Coordinates of N, CA and C in Angstrom, one line a residue:
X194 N -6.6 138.8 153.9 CA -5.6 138.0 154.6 C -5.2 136.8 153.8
X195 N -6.0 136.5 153.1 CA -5.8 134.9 152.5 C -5.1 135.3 151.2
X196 N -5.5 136.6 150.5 CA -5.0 136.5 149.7 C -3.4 137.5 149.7
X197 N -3.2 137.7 151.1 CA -1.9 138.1 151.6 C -1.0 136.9 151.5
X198 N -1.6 136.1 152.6 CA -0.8 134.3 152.3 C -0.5 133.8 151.2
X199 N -1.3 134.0 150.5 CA -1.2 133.5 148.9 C 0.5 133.7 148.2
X200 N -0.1 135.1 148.4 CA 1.2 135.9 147.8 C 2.5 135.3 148.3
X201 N 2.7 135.3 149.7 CA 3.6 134.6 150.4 C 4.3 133.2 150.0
X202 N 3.0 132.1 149.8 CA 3.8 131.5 149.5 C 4.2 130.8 148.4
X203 N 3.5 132.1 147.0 CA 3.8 132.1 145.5 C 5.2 132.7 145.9
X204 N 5.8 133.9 146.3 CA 7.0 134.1 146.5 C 8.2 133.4 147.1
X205 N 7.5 132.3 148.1 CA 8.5 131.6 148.7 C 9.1 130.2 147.5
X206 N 8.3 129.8 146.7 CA 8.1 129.0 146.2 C 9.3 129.5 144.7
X207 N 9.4 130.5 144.6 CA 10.6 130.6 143.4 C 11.8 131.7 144.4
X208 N 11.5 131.7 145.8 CA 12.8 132.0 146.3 C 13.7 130.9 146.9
X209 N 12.9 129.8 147.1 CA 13.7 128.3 147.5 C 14.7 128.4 145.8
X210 N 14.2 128.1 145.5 CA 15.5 128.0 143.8 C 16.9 128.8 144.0
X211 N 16.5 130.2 144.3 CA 17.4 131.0 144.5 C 18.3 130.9 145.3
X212 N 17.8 130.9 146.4 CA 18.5 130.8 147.8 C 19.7 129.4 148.0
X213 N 18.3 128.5 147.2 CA 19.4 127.0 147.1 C 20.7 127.3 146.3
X214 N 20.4 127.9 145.1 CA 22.0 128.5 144.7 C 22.8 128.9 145.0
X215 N 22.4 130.2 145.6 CA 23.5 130.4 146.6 C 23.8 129.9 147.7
X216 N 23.3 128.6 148.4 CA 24.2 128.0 149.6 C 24.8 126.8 148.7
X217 N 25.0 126.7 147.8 CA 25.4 125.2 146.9 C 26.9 125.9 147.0
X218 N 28.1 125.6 147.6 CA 29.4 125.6 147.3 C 30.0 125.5 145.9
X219 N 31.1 126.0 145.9 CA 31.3 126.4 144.4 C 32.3 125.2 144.1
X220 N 32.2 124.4 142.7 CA 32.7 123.1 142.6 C 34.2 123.4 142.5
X221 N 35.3 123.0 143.3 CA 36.2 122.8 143.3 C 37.0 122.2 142.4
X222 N 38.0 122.3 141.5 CA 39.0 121.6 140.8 C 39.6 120.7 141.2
X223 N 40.2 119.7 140.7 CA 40.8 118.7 141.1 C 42.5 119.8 140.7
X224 N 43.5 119.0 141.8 CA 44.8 120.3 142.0 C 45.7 119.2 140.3
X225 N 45.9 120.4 140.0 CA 46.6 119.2 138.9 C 47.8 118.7 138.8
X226 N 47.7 118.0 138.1 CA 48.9 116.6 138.1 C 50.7 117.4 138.4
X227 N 51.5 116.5 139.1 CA 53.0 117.3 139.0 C 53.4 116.3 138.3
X228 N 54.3 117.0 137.5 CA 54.7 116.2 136.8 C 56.8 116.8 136.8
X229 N 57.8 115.9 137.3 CA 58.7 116.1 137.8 C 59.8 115.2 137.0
X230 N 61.3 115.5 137.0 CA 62.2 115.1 135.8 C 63.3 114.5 137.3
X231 N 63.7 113.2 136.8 CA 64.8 112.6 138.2 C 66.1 113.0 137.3
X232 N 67.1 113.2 138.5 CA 68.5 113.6 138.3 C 69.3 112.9 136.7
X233 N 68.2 112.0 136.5 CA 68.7 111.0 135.2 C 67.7 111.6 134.1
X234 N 67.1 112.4 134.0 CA 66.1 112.8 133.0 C 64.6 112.3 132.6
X235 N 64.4 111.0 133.6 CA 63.4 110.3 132.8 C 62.0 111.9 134.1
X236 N 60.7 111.3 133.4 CA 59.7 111.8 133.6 C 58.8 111.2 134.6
X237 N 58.2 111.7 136.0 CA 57.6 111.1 136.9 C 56.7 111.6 137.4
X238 N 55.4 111.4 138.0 CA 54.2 111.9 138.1 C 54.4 110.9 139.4
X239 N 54.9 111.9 141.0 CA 54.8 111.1 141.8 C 54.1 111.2 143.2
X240 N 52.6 111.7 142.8 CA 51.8 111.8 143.4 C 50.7 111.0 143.1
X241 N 50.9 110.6 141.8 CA 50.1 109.6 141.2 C 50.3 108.5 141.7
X242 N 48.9 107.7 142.0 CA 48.5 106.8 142.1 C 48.7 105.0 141.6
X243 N 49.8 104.7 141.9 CA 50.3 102.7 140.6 C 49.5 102.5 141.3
X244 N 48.1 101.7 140.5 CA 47.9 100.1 141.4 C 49.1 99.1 141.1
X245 N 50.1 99.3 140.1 CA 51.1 98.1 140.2 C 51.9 98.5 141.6
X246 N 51.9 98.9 141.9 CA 52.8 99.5 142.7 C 52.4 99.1 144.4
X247 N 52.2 98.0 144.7 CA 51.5 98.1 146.2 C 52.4 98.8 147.4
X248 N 52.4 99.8 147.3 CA 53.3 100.6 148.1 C 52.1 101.0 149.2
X249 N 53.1 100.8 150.4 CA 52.3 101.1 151.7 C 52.2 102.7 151.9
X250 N 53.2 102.9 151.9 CA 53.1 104.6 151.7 C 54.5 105.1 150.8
X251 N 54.1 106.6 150.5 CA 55.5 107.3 150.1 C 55.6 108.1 150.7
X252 N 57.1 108.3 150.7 CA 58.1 109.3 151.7 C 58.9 109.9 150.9
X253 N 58.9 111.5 150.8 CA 59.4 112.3 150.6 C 60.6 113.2 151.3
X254 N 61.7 113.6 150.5 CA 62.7 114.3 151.5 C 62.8 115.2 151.2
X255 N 62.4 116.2 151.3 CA 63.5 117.6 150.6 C 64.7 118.0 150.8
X256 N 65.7 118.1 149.9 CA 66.8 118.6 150.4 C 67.2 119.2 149.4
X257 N 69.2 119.8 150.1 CA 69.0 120.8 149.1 C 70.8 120.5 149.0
X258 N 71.5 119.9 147.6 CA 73.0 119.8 147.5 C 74.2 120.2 148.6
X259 N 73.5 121.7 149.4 CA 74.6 122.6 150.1 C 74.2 122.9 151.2
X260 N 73.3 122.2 151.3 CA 72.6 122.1 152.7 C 73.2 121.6 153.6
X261 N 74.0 121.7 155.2 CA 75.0 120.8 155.7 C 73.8 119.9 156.6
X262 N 72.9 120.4 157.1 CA 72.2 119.8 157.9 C 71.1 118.2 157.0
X263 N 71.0 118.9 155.4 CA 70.6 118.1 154.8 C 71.4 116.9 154.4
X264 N 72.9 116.9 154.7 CA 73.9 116.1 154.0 C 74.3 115.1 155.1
X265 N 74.1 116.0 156.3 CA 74.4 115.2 157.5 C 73.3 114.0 157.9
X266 N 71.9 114.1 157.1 CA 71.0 113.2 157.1 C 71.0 112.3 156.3
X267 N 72.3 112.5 155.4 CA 72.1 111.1 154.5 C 72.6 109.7 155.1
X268 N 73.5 109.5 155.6 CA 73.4 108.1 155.9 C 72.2 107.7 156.9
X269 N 71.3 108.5 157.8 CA 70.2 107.9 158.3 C 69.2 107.6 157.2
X270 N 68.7 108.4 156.2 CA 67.7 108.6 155.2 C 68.1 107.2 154.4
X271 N 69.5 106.8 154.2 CA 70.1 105.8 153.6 C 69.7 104.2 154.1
X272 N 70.0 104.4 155.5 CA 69.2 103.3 156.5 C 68.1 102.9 156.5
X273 N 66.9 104.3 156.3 CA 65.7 103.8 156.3 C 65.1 103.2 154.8
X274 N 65.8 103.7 153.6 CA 65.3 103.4 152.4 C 65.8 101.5 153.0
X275 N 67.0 101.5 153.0 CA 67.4 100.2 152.8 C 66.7 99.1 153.8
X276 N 65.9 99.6 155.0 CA 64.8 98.6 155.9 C 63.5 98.9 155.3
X277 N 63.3 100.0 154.9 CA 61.9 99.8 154.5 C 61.6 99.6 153.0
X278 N 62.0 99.9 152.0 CA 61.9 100.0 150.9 C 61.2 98.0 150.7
X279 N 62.2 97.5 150.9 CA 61.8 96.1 151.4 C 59.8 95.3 151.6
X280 N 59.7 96.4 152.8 CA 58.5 96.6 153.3 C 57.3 97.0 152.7
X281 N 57.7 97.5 151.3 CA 56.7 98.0 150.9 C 56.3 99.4 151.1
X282 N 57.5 100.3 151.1 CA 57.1 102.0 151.0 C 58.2 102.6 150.0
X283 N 58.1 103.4 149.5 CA 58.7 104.0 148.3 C 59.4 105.4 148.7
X284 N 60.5 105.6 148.3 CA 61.1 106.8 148.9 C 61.7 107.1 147.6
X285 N 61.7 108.9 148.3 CA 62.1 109.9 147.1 C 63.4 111.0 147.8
X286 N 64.1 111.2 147.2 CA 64.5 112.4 147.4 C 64.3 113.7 146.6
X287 N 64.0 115.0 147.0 CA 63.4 115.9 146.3 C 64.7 116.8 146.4
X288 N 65.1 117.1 145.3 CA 66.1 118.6 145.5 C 65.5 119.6 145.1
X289 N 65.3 121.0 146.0 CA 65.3 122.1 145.8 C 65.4 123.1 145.3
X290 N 66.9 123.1 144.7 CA 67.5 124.3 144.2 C 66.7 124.4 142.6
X291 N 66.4 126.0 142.5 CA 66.5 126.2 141.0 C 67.0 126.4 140.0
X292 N 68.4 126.5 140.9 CA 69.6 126.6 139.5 C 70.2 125.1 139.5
X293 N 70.2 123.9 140.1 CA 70.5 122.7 140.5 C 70.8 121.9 139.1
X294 N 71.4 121.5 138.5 CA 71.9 121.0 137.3 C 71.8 119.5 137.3
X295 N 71.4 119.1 136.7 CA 71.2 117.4 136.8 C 72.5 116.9 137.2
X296 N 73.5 117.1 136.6 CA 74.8 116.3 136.8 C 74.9 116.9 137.9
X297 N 75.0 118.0 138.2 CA 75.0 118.2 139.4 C 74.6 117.6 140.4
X298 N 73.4 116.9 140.8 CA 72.3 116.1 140.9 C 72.8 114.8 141.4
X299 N 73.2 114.4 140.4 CA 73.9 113.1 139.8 C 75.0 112.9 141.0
X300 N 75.5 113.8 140.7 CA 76.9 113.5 141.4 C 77.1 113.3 142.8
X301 N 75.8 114.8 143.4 CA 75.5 114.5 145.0 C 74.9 113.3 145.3
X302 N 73.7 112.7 144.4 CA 73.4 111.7 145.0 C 74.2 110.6 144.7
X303 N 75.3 110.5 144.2 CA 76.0 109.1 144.1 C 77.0 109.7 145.1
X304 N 77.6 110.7 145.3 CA 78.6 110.8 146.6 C 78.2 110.6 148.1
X305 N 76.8 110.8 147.7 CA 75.7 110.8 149.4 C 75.2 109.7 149.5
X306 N 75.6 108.3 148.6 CA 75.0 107.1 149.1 C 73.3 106.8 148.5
X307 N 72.4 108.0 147.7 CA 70.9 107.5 147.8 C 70.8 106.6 146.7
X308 N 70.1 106.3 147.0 CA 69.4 104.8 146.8 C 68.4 104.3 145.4
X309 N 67.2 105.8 146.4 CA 65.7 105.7 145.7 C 65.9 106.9 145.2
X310 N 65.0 106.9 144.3 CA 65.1 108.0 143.4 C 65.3 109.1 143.6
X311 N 65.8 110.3 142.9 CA 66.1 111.5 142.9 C 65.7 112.2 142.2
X312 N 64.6 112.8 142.6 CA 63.6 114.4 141.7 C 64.4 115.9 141.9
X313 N 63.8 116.1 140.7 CA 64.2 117.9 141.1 C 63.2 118.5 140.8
X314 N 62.7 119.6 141.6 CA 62.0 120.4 141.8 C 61.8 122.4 141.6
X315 N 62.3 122.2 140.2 CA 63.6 123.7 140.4 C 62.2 124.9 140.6
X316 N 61.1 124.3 140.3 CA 59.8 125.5 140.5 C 58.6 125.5 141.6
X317 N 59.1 124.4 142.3 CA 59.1 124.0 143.7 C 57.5 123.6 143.2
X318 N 57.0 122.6 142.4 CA 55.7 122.5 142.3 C 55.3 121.5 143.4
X319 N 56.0 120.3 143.5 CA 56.3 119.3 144.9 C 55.9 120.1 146.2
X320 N 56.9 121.3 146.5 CA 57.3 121.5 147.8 C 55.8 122.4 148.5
X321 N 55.5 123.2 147.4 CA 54.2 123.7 147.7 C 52.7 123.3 147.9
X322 N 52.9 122.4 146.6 CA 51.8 120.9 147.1 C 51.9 120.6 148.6
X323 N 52.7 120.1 148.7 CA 53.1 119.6 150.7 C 53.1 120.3 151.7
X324 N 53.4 121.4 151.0 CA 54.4 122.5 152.1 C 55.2 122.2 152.9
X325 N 56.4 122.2 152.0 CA 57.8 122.1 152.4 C 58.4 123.1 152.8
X326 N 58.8 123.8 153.8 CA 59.8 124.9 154.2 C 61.0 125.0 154.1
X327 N 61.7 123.6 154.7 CA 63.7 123.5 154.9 C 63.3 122.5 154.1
X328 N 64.9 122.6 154.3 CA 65.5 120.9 154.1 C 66.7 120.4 155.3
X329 N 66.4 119.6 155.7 CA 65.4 118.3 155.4 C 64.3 118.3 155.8
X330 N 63.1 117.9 155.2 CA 61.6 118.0 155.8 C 60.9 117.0 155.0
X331 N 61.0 115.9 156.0 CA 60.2 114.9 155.2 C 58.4 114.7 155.2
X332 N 58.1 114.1 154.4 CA 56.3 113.7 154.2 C 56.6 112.1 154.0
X333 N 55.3 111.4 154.7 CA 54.5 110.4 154.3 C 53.3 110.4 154.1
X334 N 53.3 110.4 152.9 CA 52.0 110.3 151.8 C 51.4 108.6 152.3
X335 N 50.2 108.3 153.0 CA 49.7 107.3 152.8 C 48.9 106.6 151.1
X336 N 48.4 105.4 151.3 CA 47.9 104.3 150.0 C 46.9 106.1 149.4
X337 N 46.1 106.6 149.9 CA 44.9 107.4 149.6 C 45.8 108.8 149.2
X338 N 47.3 109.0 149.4 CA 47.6 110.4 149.1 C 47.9 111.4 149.8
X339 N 47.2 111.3 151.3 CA 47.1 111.8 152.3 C 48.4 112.3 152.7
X340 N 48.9 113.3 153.5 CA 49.8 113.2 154.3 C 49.4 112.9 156.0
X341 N 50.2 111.9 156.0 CA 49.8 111.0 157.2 C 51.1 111.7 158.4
X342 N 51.9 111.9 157.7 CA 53.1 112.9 158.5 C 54.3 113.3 157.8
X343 N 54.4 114.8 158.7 CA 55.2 115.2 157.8 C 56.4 116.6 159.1
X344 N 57.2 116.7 159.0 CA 58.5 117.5 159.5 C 59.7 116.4 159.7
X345 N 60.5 116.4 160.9 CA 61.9 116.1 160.9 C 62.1 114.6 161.0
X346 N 62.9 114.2 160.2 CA 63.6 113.2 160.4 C 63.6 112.5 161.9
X347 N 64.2 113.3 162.6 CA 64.4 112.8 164.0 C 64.8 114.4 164.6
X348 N 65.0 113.9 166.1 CA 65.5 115.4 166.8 C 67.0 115.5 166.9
X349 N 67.8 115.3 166.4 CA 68.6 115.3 166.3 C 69.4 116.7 166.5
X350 N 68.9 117.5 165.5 CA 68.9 118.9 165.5 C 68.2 119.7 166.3
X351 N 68.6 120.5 167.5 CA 67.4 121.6 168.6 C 67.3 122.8 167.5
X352 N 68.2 123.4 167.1 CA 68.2 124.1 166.1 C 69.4 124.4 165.2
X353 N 69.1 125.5 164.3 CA 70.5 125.7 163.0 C 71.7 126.1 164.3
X354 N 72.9 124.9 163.7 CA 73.8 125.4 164.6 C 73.6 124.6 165.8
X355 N 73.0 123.9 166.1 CA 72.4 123.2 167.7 C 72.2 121.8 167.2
X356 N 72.8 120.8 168.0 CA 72.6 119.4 167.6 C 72.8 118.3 168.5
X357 N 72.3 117.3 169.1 CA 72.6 116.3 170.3 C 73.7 115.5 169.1
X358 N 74.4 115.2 170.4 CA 75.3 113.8 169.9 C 74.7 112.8 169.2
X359 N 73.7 112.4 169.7 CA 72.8 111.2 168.7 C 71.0 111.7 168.7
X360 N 70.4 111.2 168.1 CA 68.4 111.7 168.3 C 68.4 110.9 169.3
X361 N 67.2 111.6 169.9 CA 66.5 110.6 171.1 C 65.2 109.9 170.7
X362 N 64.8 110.4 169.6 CA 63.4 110.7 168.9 C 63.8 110.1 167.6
X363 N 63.4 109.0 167.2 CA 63.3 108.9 165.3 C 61.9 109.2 164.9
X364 N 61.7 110.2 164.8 CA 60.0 110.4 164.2 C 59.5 109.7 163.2
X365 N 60.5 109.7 162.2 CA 60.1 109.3 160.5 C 59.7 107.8 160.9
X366 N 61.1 107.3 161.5 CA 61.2 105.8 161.9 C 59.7 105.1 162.6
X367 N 59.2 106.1 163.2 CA 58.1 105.8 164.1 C 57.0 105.7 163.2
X368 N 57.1 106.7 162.7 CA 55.6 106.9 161.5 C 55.5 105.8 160.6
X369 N 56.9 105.6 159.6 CA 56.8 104.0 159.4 C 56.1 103.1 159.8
X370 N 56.6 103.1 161.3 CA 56.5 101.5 161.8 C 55.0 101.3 162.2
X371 N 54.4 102.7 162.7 CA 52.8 102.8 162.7 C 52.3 102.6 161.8
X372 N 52.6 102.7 160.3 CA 52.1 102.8 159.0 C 51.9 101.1 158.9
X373 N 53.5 100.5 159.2 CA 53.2 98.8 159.0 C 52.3 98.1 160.2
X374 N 51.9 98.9 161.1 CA 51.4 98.5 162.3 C 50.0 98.4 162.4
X375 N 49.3 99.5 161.2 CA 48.2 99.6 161.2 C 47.5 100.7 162.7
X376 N 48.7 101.4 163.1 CA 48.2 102.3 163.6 C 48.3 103.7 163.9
X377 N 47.9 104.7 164.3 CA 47.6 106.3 164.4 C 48.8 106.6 164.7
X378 N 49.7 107.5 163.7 CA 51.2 108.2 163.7 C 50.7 109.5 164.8
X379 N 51.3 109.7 165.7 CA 51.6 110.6 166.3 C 52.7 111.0 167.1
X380 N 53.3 111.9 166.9 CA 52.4 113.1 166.6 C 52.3 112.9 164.7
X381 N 51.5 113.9 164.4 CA 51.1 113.8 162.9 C 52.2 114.9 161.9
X382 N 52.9 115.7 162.9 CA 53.3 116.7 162.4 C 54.5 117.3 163.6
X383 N 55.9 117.6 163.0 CA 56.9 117.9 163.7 C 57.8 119.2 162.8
X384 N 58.6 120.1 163.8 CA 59.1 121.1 163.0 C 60.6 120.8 163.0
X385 N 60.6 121.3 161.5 CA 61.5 120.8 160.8 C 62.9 122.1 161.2
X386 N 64.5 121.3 161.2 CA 65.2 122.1 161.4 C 66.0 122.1 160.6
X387 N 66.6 123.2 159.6 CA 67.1 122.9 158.2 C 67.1 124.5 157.2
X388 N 67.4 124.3 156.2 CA 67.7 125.3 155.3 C 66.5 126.0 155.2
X389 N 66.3 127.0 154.6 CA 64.9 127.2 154.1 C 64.4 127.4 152.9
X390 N 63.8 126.6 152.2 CA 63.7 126.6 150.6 C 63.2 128.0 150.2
X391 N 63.6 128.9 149.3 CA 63.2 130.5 148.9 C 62.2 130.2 148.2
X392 N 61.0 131.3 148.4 CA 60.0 131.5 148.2 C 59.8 132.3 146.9
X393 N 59.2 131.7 145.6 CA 58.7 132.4 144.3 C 58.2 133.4 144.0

């Protein structure tokens, strides 16, 4: 008997090693860097992290040049760059398309009034990161990266084709102002009504 035990726990003693291996999770990659070209050519890495930059959060738009529901959002999108930007949050517009031509680019966002920068995204490396579906579909990325929230603008839209006279709801606006408030965005997540960006 003893020398049964023995055995036991000479075997248990080089199956802990083993066993520990296989419950150890497998080390995960860090997702790598995006690296994205604005409607003017320069080069931007806008997931990355400025400490010069004390930006409260960033906000992302997706849209897409021929999008009507995305064009009808620019003068609100235009509103909020111009109150909050101010405040300490950084805004982007993201275009879409993969055939989208800079000048192209160029020209929508100087006929649409934007502001804050303009990315293009012709391989959708942005939209997939976030999970972007339409356009318009916005994110706020909090200080850490996080998305803190992310779908519609407002309700403005019930669906494609379907629209109230005015929103009853500014979602984005709200998330903001909880962001300057120092308190919990909710809802955290809203569905978005809009084009639908094609899948690779």
């Amino acid at each position: 008997m003893f020398k049964l035990n023995l055995a036991w726990v000479i075997l248990s003693v080089f199956a802990l090693p083993a066993l520990s291996e296989q419950n150890k999770k497998p080390t995960q990659k860090a997702p790598a860097e995006i690296m994205l070209k604005t409607a003017s050519g320069e080069k931007v890495f806008p997931l990355r992290k400025d400490e010069k930059l004390p930006s409260k959060a960033k906000i992302f738009v997706f849209v897409a040049h021929d999008c009507p529901i995305s064009n009808k959002y620019a003068p609100t999108l235009n509103t909020l760059t111009r109150e909050y930007t101010p405040k300490g949050f950084q805004f982007y517009v993201v275009y879409t398309e993969s055939d989208l031509k800079p000048e192209t680019a160029r020209k929508h966002a100087k006929e649409f009034g934007y502001t804050c920068p303009t990315l293009l995204d012709p391989k959708h490396k942005l939209s997939k990161r976030l999970g972007a579906k339409v356009t318009p579909q916005a994110f706020l990325l909090d200080k850490e990266g996080k998305i803190a929230y992310s779908g519609r603008i407002d309700d403005r839209f019930i669906d494609f084709g379907k629209e109230r006279h005015r929103a009853t709801v500014a979602d984005l606006r709200n998330a903001l102002d909880n962001t300057l408030a120092g308190k919990p965005i909710s809802p955290k997540q809203t569905k978005s009504i809009g084009c639908y960006i094609p899948e690779e």
